[in-house]
Amino acid sequence: MKRKLFSNQSAYMYPFMLVIFMLYLSLITIYTLQIELQLKTLDNIETFYKNQINAYIKKEVIFE
């Protein structure tokens, strides 16, 4: 009875599950950050090219 009172077999599972859960959360975080950086990059590229196209169109209009 004493042995069962002081040692709980299911208690050894909690640290393992905590590590698994932390790995899962870190993977989700890394994936989210990667997608966010890609979207920011695409937005910046789109803005840059819009500005370049508008500048080119204004330049063409002035010379005609």
Short mmCIF file of C-alpha atoms in Angstrom, two decimals, residues 17-60:
data_model
loop_
_atom_site.label_atom_id
_atom_site.label_comp_id
_atom_site.label_asym_id
_atom_site.label_seq_id
_atom_site.Cartn_x
_atom_site.Cartn_y
_atom_site.Cartn_z
CA MET A 17 3.33 14.83 -22.63
CA LEU A 18 4.48 18.31 -21.69
CA VAL A 19 7.56 17.94 -23.90
CA ILE A 20 5.43 16.66 -26.77
CA PHE A 21 3.00 19.55 -26.35
CA MET A 22 5.82 22.12 -26.22
CA LEU A 23 7.31 20.69 -29.43
CA TYR A 24 3.90 20.87 -31.07
CA LEU A 25 3.45 24.50 -30.04
CA SER A 26 6.94 25.45 -31.18
CA LEU A 27 6.33 23.87 -34.59
CA ILE A 28 3.09 25.79 -34.96
CA THR A 29 4.86 29.01 -33.94
CA ILE A 30 7.72 28.49 -36.40
CA TYR A 31 5.30 27.71 -39.22
CA THR A 32 3.19 30.78 -38.43
CA LEU A 33 6.23 33.06 -38.34
CA GLN A 34 7.46 31.65 -41.64
CA ILE A 35 4.10 32.28 -43.33
CA GLU A 36 3.93 35.78 -41.83
CA LEU A 37 7.38 36.65 -43.21
CA GLN A 38 6.45 35.32 -46.63
CA LEU A 39 3.28 37.41 -46.70
CA LYS A 40 5.16 40.53 -45.61
CA THR A 41 7.75 39.92 -48.32
CA LEU A 42 5.09 39.43 -50.99
CA ASP A 43 3.29 42.58 -49.88
CA ASN A 44 6.52 44.60 -50.02
CA ILE A 45 7.36 43.24 -53.46
CA GLU A 46 3.86 44.03 -54.70
CA THR A 47 4.07 47.59 -53.35
CA PHE A 48 7.51 48.11 -54.89
CA TYR A 49 6.42 46.93 -58.32
CA LYS A 50 3.22 48.99 -58.20
CA ASN A 51 5.33 52.07 -57.48
CA GLN A 52 7.74 51.19 -60.30
CA ILE A 53 4.91 50.64 -62.79
CA ASN A 54 3.22 53.90 -61.79
CA ALA A 55 6.51 55.79 -62.14
CA TYR A 56 7.09 54.23 -65.56
CA ILE A 57 3.56 55.12 -66.70
CA LYS A 58 3.98 58.73 -65.53
CA LYS A 59 7.33 58.91 -67.30
CA GLU A 60 5.78 57.63 -70.55
#
